[in-house]
GROMACS .gro file of C-alpha atoms in nm:
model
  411
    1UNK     CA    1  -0.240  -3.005  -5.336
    2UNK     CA    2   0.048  -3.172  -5.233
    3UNK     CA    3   0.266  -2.859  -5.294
    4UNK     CA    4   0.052  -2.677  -5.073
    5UNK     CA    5   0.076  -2.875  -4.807
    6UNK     CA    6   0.408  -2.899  -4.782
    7UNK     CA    7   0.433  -2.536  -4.867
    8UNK     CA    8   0.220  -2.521  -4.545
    9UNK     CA    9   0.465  -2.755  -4.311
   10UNK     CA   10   0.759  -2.535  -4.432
   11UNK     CA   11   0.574  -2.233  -4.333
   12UNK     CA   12   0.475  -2.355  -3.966
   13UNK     CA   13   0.845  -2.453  -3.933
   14UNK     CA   14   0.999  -2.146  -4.034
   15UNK     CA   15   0.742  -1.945  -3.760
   16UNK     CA   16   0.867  -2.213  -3.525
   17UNK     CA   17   1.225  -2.142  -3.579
   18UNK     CA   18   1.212  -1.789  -3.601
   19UNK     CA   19   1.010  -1.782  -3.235
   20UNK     CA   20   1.318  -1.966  -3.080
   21UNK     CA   21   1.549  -1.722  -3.237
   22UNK     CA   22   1.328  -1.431  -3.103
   23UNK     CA   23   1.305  -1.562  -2.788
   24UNK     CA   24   1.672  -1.657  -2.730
   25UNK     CA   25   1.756  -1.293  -2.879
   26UNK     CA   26   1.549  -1.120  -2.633
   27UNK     CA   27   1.727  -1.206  -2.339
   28UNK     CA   28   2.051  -1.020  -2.497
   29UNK     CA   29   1.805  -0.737  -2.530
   30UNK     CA   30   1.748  -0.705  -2.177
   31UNK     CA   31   2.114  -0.858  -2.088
   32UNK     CA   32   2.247  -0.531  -2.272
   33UNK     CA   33   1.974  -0.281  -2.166
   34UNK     CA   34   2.119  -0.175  -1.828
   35UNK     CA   35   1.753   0.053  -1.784
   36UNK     CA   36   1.553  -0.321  -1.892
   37UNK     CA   37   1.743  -0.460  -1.624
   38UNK     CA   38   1.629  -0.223  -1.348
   39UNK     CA   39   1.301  -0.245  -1.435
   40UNK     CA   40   1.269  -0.599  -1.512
   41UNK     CA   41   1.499  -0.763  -1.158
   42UNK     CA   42   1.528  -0.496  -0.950
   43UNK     CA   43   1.199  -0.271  -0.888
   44UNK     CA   44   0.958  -0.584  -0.853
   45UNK     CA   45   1.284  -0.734  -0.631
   46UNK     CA   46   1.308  -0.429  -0.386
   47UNK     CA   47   0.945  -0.171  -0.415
   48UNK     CA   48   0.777  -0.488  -0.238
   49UNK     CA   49   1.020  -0.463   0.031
   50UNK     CA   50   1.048  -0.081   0.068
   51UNK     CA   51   0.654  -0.062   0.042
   52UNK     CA   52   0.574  -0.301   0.311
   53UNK     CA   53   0.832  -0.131   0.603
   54UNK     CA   54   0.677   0.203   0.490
   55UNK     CA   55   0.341   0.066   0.563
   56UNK     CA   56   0.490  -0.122   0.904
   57UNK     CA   57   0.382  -0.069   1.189
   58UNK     CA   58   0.042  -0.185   1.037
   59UNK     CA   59  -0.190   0.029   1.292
   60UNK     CA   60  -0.154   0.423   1.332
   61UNK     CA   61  -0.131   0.406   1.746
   62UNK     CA   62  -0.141   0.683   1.948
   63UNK     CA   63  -0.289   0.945   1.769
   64UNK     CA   64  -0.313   1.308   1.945
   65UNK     CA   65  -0.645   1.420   2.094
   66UNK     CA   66  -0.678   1.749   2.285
   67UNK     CA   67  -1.054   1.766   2.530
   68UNK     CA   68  -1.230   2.013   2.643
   69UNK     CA   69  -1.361   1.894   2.969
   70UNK     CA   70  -1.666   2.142   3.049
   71UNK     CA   71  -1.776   1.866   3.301
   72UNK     CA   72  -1.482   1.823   3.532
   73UNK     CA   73  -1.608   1.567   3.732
   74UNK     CA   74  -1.493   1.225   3.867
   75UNK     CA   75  -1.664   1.070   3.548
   76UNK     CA   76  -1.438   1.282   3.314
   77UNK     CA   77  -1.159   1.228   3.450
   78UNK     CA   78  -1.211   0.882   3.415
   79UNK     CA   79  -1.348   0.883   3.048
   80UNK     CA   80  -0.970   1.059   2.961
   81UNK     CA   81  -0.807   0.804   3.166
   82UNK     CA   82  -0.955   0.572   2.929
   83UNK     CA   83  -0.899   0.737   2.606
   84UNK     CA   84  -0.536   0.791   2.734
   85UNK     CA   85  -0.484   0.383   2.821
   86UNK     CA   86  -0.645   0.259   2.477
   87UNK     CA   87  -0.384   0.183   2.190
   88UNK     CA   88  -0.494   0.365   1.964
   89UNK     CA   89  -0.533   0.759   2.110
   90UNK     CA   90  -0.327   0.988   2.322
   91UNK     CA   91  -0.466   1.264   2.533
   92UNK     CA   92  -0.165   1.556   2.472
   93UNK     CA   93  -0.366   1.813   2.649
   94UNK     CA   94  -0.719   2.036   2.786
   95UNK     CA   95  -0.841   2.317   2.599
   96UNK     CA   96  -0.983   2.601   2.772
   97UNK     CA   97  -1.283   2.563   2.493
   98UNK     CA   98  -1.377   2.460   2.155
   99UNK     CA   99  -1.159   2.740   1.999
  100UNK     CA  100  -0.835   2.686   2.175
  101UNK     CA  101  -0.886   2.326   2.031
  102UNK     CA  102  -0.956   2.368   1.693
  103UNK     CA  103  -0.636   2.638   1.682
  104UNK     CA  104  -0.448   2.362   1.812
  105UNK     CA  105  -0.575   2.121   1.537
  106UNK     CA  106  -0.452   2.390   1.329
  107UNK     CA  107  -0.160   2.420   1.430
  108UNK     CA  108  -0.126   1.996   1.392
  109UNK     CA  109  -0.058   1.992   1.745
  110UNK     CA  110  -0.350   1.705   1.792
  111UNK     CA  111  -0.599   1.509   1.502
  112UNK     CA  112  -0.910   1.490   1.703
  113UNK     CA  113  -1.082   1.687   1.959
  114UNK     CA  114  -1.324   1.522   2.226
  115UNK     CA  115  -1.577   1.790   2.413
  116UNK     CA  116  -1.734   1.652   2.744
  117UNK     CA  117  -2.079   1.809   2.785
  118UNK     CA  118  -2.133   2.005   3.124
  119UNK     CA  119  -2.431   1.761   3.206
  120UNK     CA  120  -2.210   1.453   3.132
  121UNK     CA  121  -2.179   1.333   3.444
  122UNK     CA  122  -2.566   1.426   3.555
  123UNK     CA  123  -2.665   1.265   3.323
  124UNK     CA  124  -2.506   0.936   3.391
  125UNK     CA  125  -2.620   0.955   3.735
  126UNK     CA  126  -2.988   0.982   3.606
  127UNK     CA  127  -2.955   0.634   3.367
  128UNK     CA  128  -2.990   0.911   3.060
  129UNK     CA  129  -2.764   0.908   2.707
  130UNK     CA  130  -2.478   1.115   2.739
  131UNK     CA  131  -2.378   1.277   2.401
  132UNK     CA  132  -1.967   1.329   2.329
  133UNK     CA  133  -1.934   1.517   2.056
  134UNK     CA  134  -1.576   1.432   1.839
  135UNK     CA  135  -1.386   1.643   1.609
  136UNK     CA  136  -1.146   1.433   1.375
  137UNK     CA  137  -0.867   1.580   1.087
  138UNK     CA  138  -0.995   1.386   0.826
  139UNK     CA  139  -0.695   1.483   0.606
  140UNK     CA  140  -0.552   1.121   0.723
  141UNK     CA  141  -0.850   0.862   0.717
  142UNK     CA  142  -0.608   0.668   0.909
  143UNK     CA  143  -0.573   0.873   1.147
  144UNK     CA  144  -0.985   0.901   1.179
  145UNK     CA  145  -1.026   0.540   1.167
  146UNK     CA  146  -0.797   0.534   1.507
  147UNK     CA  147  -1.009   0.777   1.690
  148UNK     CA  148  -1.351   0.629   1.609
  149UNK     CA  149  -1.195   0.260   1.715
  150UNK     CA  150  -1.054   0.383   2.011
  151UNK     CA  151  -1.412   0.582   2.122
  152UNK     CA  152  -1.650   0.337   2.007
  153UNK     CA  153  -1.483   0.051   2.233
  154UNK     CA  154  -1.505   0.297   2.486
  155UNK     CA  155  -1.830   0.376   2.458
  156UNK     CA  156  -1.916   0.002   2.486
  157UNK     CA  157  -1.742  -0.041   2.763
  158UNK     CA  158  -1.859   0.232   2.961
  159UNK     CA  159  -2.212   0.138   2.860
  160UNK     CA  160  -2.137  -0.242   3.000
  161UNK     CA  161  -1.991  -0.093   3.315
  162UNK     CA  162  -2.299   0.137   3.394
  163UNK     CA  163  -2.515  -0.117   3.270
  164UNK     CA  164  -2.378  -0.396   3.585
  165UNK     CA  165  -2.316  -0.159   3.797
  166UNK     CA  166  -2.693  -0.102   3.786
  167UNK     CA  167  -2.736  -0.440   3.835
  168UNK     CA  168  -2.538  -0.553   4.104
  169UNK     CA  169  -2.688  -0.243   4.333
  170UNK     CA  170  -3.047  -0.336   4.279
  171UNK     CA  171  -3.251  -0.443   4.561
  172UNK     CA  172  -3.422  -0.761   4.328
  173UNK     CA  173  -3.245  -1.086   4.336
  174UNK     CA  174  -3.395  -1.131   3.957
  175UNK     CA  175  -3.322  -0.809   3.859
  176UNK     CA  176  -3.021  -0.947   3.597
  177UNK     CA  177  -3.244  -1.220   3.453
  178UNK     CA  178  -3.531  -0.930   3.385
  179UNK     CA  179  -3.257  -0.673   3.240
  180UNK     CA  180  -3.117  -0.955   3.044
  181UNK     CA  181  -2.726  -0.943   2.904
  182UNK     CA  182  -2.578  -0.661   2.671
  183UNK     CA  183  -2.566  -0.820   2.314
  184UNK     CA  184  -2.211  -0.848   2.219
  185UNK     CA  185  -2.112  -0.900   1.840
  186UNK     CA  186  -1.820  -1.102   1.762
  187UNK     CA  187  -1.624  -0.939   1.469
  188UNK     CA  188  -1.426  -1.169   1.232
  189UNK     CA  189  -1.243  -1.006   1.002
  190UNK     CA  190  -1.107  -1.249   0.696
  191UNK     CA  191  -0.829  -1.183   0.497
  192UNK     CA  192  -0.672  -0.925   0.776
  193UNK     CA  193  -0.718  -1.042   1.150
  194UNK     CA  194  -0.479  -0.736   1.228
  195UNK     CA  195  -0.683  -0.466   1.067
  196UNK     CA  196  -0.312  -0.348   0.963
  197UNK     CA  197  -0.278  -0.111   0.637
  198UNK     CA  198  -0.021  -0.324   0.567
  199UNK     CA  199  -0.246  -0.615   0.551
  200UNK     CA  200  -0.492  -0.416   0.343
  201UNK     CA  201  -0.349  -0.259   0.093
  202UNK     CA  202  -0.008  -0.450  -0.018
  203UNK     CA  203  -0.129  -0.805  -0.152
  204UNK     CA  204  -0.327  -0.546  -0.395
  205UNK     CA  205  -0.045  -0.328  -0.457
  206UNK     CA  206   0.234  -0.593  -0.545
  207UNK     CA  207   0.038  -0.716  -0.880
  208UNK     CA  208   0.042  -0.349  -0.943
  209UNK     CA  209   0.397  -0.341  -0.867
  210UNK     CA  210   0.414  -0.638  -1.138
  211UNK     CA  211   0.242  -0.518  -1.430
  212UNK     CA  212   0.389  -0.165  -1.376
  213UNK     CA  213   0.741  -0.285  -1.399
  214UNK     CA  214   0.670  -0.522  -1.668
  215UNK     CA  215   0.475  -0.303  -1.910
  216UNK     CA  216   0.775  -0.002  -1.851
  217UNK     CA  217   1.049  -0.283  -1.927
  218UNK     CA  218   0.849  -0.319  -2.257
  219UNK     CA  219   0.820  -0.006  -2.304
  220UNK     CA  220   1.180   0.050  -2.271
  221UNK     CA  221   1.251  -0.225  -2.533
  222UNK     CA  222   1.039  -0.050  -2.781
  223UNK     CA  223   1.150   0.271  -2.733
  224UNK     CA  224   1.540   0.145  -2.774
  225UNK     CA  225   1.394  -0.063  -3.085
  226UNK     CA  226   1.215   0.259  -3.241
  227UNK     CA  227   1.610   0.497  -3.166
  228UNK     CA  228   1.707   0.218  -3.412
  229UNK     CA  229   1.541   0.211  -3.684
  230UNK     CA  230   1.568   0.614  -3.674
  231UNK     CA  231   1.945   0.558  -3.696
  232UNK     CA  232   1.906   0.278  -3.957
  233UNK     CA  233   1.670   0.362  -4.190
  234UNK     CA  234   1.361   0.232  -4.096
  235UNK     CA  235   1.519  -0.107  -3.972
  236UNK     CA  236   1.665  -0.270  -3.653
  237UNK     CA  237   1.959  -0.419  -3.673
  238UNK     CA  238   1.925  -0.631  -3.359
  239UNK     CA  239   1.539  -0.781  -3.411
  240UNK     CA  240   1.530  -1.044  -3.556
  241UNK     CA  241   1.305  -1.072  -3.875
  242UNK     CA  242   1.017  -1.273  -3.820
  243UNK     CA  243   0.660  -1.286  -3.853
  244UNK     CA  244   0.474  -1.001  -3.677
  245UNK     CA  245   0.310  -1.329  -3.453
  246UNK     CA  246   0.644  -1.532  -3.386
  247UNK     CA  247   0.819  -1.191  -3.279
  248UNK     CA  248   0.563  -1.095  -3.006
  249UNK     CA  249   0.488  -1.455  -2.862
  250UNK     CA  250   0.883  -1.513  -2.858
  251UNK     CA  251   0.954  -1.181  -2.603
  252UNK     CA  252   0.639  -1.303  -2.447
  253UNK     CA  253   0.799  -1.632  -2.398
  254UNK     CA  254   1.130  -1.470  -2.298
  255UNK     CA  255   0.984  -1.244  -2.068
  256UNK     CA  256   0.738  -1.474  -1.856
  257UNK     CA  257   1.057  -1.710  -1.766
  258UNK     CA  258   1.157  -1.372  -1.640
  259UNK     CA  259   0.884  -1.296  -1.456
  260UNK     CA  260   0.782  -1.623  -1.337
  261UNK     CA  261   1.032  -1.671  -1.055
  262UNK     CA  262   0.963  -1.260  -0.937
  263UNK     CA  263   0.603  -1.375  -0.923
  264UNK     CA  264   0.704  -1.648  -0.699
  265UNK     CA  265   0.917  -1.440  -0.503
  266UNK     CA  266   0.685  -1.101  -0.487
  267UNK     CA  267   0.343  -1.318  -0.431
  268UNK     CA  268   0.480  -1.594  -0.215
  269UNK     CA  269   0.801  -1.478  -0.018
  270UNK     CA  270   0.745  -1.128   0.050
  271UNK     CA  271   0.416  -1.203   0.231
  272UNK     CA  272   0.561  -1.482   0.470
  273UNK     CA  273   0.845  -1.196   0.483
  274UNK     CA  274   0.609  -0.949   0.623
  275UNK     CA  275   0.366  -1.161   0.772
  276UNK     CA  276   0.109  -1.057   0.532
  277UNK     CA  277  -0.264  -1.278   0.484
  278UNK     CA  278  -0.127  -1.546   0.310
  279UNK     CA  279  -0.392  -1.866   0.270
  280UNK     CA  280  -0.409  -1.938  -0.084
  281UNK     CA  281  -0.277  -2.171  -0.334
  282UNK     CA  282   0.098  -2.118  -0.503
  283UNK     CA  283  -0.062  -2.354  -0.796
  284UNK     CA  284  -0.393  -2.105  -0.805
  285UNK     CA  285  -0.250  -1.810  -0.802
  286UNK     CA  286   0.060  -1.894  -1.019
  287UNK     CA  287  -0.227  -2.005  -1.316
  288UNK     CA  288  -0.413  -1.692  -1.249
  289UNK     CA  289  -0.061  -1.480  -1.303
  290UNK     CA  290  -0.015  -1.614  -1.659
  291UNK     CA  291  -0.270  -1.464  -1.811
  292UNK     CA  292  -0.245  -1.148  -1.636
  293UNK     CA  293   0.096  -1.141  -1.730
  294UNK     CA  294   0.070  -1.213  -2.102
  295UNK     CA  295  -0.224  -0.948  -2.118
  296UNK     CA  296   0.032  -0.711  -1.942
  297UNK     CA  297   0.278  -0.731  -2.197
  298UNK     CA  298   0.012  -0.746  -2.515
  299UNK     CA  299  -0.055  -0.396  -2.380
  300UNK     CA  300   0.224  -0.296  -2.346
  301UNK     CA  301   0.321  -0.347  -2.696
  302UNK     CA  302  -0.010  -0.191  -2.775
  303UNK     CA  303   0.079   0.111  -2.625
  304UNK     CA  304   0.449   0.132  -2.814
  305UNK     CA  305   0.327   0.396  -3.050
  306UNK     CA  306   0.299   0.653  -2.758
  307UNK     CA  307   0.697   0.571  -2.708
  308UNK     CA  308   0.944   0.709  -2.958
  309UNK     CA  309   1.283   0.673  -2.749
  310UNK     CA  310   1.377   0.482  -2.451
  311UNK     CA  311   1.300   0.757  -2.200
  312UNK     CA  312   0.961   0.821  -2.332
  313UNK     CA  313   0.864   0.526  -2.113
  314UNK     CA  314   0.855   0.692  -1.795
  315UNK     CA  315   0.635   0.953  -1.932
  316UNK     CA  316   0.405   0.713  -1.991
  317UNK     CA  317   0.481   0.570  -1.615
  318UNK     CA  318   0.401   0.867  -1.445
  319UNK     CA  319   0.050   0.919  -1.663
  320UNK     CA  320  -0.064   0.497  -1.588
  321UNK     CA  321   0.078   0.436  -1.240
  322UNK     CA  322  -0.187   0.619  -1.060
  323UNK     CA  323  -0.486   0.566  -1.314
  324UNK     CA  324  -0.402   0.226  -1.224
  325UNK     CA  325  -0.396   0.203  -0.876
  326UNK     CA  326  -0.758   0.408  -0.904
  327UNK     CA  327  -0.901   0.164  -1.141
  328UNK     CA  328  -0.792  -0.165  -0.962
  329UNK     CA  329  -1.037  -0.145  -0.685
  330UNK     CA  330  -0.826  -0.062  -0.413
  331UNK     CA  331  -0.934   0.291  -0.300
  332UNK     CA  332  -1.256   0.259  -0.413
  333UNK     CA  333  -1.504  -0.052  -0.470
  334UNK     CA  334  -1.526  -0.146  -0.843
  335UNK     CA  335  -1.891  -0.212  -0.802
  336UNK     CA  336  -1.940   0.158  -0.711
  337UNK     CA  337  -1.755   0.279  -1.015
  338UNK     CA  338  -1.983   0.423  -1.283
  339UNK     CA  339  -2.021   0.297  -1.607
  340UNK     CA  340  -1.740   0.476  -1.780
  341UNK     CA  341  -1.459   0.390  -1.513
  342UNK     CA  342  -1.585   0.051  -1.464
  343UNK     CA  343  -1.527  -0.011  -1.854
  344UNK     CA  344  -1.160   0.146  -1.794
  345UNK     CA  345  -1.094  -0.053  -1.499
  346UNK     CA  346  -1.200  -0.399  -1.717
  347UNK     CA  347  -0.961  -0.275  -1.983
  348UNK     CA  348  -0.688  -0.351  -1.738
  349UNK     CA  349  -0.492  -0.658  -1.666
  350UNK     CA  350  -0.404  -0.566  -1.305
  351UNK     CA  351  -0.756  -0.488  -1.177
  352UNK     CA  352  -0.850  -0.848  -1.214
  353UNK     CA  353  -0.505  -0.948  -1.109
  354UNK     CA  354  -0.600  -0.767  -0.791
  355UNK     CA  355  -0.921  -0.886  -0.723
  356UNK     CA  356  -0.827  -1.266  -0.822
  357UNK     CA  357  -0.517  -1.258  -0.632
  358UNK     CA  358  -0.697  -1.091  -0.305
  359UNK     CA  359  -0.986  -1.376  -0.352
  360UNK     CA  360  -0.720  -1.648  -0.355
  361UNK     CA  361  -0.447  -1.572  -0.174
  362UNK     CA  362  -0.636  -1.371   0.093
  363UNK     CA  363  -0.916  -1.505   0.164
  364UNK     CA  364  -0.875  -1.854   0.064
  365UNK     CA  365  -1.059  -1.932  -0.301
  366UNK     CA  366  -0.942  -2.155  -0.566
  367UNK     CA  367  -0.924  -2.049  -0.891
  368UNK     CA  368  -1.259  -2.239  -0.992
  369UNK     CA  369  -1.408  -2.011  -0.781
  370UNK     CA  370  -1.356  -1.709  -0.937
  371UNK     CA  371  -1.439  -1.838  -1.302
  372UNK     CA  372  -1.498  -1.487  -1.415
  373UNK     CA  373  -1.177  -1.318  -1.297
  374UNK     CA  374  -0.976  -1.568  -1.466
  375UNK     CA  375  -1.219  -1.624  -1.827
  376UNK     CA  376  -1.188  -1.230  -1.843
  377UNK     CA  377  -0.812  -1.257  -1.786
  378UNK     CA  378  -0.737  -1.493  -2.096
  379UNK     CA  379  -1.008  -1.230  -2.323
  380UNK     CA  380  -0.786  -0.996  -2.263
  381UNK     CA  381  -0.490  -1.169  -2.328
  382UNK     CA  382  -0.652  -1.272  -2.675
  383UNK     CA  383  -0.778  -0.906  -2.738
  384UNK     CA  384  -0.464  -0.783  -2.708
  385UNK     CA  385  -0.256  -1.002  -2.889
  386UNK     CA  386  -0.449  -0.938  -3.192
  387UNK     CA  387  -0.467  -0.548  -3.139
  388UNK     CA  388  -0.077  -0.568  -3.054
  389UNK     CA  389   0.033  -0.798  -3.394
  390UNK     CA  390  -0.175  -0.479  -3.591
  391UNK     CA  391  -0.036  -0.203  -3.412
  392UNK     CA  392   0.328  -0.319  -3.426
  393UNK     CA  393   0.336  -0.380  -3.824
  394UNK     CA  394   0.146  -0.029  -3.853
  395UNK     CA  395   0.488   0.107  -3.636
  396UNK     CA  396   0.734  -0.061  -3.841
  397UNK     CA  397   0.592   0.030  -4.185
  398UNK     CA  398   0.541   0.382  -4.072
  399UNK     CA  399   0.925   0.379  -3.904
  400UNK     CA  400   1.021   0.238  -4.312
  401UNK     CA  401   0.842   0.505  -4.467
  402UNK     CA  402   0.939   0.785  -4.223
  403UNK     CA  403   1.325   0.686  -4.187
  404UNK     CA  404   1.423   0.570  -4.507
  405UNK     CA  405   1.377   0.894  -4.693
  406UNK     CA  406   1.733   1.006  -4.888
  407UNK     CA  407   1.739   1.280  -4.604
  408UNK     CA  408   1.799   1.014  -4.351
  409UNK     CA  409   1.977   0.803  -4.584
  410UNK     CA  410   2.239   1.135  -4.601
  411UNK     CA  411   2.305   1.174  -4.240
   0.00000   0.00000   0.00000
């Protein structure tokens, strides 16, 4: 019994010791892998930064509409003179008719097309509902969503100038109290006041930006490992041999006092930077980035069997990036997702990375508050540890068997 136990001790110490060594050997890794590097300091340092000033300024402004004025009255005249003023659309020219305009869209000389009705101005006169019909290029929704803003607040505000004009030309001192008022709606739009893409789509994008970079720096590191046990018969020379456990939790040690200061710097700095919604909690968010992280590089080493060499990684880049961004609930609602894709999109670190970090950091919650995000965050985390200790001793025996044949041995 009491050879056990202190069989035991010995056995927790030597795990302990050979962690530290990992973990102090794996920043040489990445000190000497010039590829590790790049992805590692300076993707998640710059893509923030080159992202955002794409995306700036925030709201597409003066988009190109052509009309066809069949009308030609004072009334449409003024209606363009208002579509002209607002932010948002630019009258570049009049169409003889609807043909001549859609050529023109064609051509990508204008994105929307606004017809005035021959009766438009009759019809005004006579207190009845003028239609406008409105022909958008919806190969930008952008682009769309400038047009519709631009006609709908005109539409409200011709409505409210008819609407007292009426009023105030009545004969009956009550007349306003029987009318009434318009009802006006108040919007208030939390987590982006500016209705900028910018706004939208980046606080989503840079935990993307995270896990991407951190899963092909991994990546890299396996590939690099797996050249050298092909050169060395089935063995690295620069791991260090530990237990399967020790090894993983030691990069994952080494690697999250990496990526602890970029998350600092990527979630914190580049939104004051930029002026991006920025409400939450350094503290919340920070807690709900270790997990995230940690699951991120489990799965990584998950996926190292799909990487036999260094450059391999990219392949695998190109394939994940955009599945992704599709999964993580940024171009399309998560809840809408059918069964399949919303298993997929659970399977995947950053799509509660995005939706926790959104929750907190946009709109204001704590971390208690999204018990879920962060519970399924740590599951992961667990899940993949265990897959990734499996996986990686299935590698290296199969790299022992497959390399140290005499053939090998010969070269």
């Amino acid at each position: 019994m009491f050879l056990s136990v202190m069989k035991m001790i010995s056995d927790i110490k030597y795990w302990f010791r050979s962690l530290f060594k990992v973990w102090v050997n794996e920043y040489k890794l990445v000190g000497k892998d010039l590829g590790v590097m790049l992805f590692f300091f300076a993707l998640p340092l710059m893509y923030p930064i080159v992202y955002t000033l794409i995306y700036n300024p925030e709201v597409v402004e003066n988009v190109a509409m052509v009309v066809v004025d069949n009308s030609r009255t004072t009334e449409s005249r003024e209606l363009v003179r208002m579509i002209n003023a607002s932010q948002y659309t630019e009258v570049v020219d009049y169409a003889i008719d609807l043909n001549e305009a859609r050529n023109m869209m064609k051509e990508r000389k204008c994105y929307g097309i606004l017809v005035i009705p021959e009766d438009y101005a009759r019809r005004l006169g006579r207190n009845e509902q003028a239609v406008l019909p409105i022909y958008c290029d919806m190969s930008l929704m952008l682009r769309y969503r400038s047009i519709m803003f631009a006609m709908t607040d005109i539409s409200l505000q011709l409505g409210s100038d008819i609407r007292t004009e009426d009023i105030n030309e009545s004969p009956v001192a009550f007349m306003s109290d029987a009318v009434g008022s318009t009802v006006e709606t108040d919007a208030f739009f939390e987590g982006d006041t500016s209705q900028g893409f910018a706004s939208f789509i980046m606080p989503g994008v840079i935990i993307l930006i995270i896990q991407q970079s951190l899963i092909l720096g991994v990546l890299m590191l396996n590939g690099g490992a797996c050249e050298r046990r092909r050169r060395n018969g089935g063995y690295d020379p620069l791991t260090i041999e530990a237990p399967t456990s020790a090894r993983l939790i030691g990069r994952a040690i080494c690697l999250m006092t990496i990526y602890i200061p970029m998350s600092i710097y990527v979630l914190h700095y580049i939104p004051m930077m930029f002026e991006l919604p920025h409400i939450g909690s350094m503290i919340d968010y920070l807690a709900l980035m270790l997990p995230m992280l940690l699951a991120s590089i489990f799965l990584a080493d998950i996926m190292q069997p799909l990487v036999t060499e260094r450059e391999s990684s990219m392949l695998v880049w190109v394939f994940s990036s955009v599945l992704f961004l599709f999964v993580s609930g940024l171009t399309w609602p998560r809840y809408a997702m059918n069964d399949f894709w919303l298993t997929i999109s659970s399977l995947v670190p950053s799509s509660w990375g995005v939706q926790g970090f959104l929750a907190i950091d946009v709109n204001g919650c704590k971390l208690g508050d999204i018990p879920t995000i962060y519970l399924m965050l740590w599951a992961l985390t667990v899940a993949y540890f265990i897959i990734a200790v499996i996986v990686d001793r299935r590698c290296r025996l199969r790299d022992i068997r497959r390399y140290s044949k005499p053939r090998y041995q010969e070269r």
